[in-house]
mmCIF file of C-alpha atoms in Angstrom:
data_model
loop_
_atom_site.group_PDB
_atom_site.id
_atom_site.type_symbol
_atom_site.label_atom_id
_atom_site.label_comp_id
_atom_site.label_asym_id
_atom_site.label_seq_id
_atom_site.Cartn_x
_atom_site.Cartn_y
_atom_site.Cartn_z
ATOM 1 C CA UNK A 672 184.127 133.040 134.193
ATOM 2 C CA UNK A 673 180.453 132.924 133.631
ATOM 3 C CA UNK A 674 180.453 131.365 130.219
ATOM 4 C CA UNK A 675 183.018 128.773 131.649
ATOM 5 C CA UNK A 676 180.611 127.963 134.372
ATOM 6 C CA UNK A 677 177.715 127.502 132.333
ATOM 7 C CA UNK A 678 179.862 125.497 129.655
ATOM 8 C CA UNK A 679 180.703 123.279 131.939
ATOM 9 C CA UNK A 680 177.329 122.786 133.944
ATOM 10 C CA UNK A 681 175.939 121.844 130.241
ATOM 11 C CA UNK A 682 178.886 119.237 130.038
ATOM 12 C CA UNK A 683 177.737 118.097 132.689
ATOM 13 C CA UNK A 684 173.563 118.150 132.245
ATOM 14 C CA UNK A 685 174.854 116.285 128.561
ATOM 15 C CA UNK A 686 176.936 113.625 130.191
ATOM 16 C CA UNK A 687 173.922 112.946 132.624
ATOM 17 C CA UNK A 688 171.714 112.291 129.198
ATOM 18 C CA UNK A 689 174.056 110.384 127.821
ATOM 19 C CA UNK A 690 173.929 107.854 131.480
ATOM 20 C CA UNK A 691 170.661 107.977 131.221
ATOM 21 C CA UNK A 692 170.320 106.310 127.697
ATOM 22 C CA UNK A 693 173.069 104.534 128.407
ATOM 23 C CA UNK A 694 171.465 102.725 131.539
ATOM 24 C CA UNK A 695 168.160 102.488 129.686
ATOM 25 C CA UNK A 696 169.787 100.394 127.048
ATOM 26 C CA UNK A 697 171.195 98.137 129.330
ATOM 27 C CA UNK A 698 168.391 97.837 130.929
ATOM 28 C CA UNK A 699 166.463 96.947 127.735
ATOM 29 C CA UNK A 700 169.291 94.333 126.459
ATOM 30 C CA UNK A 701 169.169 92.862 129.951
ATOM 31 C CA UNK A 702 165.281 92.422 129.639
ATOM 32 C CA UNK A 703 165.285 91.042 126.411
ATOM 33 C CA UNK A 704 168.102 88.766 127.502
ATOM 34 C CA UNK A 705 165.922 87.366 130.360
ATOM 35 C CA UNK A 706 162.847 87.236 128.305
ATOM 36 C CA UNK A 707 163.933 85.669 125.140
ATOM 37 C CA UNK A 708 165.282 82.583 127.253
ATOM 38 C CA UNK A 709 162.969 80.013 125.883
ATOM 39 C CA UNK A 710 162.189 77.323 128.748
ATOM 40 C CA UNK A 711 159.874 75.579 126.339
ATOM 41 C CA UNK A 712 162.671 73.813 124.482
ATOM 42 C CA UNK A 713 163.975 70.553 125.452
ATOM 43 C CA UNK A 714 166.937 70.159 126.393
ATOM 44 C CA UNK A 715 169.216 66.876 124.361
ATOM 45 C CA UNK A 716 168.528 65.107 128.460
ATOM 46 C CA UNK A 717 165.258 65.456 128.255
ATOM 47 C CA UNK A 718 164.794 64.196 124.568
ATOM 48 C CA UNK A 719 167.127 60.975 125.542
ATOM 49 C CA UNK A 720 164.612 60.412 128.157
ATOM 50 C CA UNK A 721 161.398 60.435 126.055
ATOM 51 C CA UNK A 722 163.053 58.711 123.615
ATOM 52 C CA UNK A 723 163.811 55.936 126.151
ATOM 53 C CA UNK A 724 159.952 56.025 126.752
ATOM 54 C CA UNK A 725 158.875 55.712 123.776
ATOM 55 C CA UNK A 726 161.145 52.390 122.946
ATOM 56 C CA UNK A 727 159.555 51.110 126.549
ATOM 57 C CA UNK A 728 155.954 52.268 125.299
ATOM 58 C CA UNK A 729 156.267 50.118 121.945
ATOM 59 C CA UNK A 730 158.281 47.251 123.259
ATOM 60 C CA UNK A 731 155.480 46.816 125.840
ATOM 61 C CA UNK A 732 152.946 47.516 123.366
ATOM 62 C CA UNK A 733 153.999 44.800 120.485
ATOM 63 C CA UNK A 734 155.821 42.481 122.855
ATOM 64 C CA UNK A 735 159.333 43.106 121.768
ATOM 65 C CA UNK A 736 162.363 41.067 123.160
ATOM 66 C CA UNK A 737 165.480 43.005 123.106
ATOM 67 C CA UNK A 738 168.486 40.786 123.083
ATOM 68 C CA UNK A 739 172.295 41.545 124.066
ATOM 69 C CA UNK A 740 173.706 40.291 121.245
ATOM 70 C CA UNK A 741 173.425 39.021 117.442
ATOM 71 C CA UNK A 742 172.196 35.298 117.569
ATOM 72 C CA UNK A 743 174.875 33.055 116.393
ATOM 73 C CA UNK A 744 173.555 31.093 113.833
ATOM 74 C CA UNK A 745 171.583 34.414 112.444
ATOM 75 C CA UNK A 746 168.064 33.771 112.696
ATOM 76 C CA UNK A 747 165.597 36.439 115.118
ATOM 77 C CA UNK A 748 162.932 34.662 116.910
ATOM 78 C CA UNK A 749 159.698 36.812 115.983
ATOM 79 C CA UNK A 750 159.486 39.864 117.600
ATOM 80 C CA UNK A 751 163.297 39.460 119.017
ATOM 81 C CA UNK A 752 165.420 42.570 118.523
ATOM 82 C CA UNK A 753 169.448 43.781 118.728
ATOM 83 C CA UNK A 754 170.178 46.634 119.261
ATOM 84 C CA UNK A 755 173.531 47.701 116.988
ATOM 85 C CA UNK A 756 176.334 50.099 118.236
ATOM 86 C CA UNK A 757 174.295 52.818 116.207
ATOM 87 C CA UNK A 758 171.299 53.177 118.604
ATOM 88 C CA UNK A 759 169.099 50.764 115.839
ATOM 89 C CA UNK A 760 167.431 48.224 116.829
ATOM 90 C CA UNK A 761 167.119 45.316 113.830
ATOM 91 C CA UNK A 762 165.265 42.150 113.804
ATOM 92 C CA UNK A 763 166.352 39.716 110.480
ATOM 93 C CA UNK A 764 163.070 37.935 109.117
ATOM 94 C CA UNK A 765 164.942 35.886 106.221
ATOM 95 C CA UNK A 766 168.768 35.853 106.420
ATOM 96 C CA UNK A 767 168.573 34.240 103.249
ATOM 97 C CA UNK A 768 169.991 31.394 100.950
ATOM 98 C CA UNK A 769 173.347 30.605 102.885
ATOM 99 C CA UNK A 770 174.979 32.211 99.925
ATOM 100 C CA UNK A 771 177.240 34.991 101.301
ATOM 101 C CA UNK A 772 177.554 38.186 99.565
ATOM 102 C CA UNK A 773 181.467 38.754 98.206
ATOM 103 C CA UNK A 774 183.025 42.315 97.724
ATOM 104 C CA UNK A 775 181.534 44.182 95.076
ATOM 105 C CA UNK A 776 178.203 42.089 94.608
ATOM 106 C CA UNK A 777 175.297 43.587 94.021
ATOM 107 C CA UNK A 778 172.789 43.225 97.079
ATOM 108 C CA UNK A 779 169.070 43.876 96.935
ATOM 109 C CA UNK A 780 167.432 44.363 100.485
ATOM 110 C CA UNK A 781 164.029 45.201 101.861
ATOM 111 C CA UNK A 782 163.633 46.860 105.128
ATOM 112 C CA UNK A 783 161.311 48.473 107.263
ATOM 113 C CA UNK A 784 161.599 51.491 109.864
ATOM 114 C CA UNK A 785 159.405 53.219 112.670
ATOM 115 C CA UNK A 786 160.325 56.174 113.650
ATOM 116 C CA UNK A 787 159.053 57.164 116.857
ATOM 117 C CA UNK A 788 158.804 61.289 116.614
ATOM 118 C CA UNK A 789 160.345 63.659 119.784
ATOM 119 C CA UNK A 790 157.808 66.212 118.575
ATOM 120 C CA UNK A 791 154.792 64.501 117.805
ATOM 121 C CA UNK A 792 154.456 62.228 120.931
ATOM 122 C CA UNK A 793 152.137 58.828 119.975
ATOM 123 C CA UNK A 794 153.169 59.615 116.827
ATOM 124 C CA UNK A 795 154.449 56.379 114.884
ATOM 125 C CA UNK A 796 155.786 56.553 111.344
ATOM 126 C CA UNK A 797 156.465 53.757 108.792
ATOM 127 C CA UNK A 798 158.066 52.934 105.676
ATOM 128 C CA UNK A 799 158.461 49.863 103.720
ATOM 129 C CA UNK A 800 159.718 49.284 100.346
#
């Protein structure tokens, strides 16, 4: 009876121990839970919204005219802008000869881009060929 008694208070004294790691590893997953939530990082809102600010920022800056849609007869006024169904904004500074292109001709272009960085803010990159 004896033996029983103290078998079973060491069950017991064991399956304390074994809650008591138990709760402290919860309690450590739960803390690292809560403190690897990084508020630092934008959220896709947030970058939209700079993004928005930055197009404002530059369109103030150089004087930019946005327009709704793609002029007609296919010449930009300087420093007049469409903005495609793509998000890009595209100004034409020669349309060319009034030759059309036909399927499968060869086409040489030029272009030029500014990318305005999310990271880097006032940060203006650009690339010609």
């Amino acid at each position: 009876m004896l033996k029983s008694l103290f078998t079973f208070v060491t069950k017991c004294h064991k399956i304390k121990e074994m809650k008591k790691g138990f709760n402290i590893l919860i309690s450590a997953v739960i803390l690292l839970a809560i403190f690897s939530c990084n508020n630092s990082m934008k959220s896709y809102t947030d970058m939209l919204k700079d993004e928005r600010k930055a197009i404002d920022r530059l369109k103030d800056e150089e004087g930019l005219d946005f327009i709704k849609e793609y002029p007609v007869n296919g010449v930009f006024k300087e420093n007049e802008f469409v903005k495609l169904d793509n998000g890009i904004y595209m100004n034409v500074i020669d349309s060319g000869t009034g030759n059309r292109a036909a399927a499968g001709d060869e086409i040489l272009c030029r272009y030029e881009f500014i990318y305005l960085s999310m990271t880097l803010p006032d940060m203006i990159f650009s690339n010609s060929l």
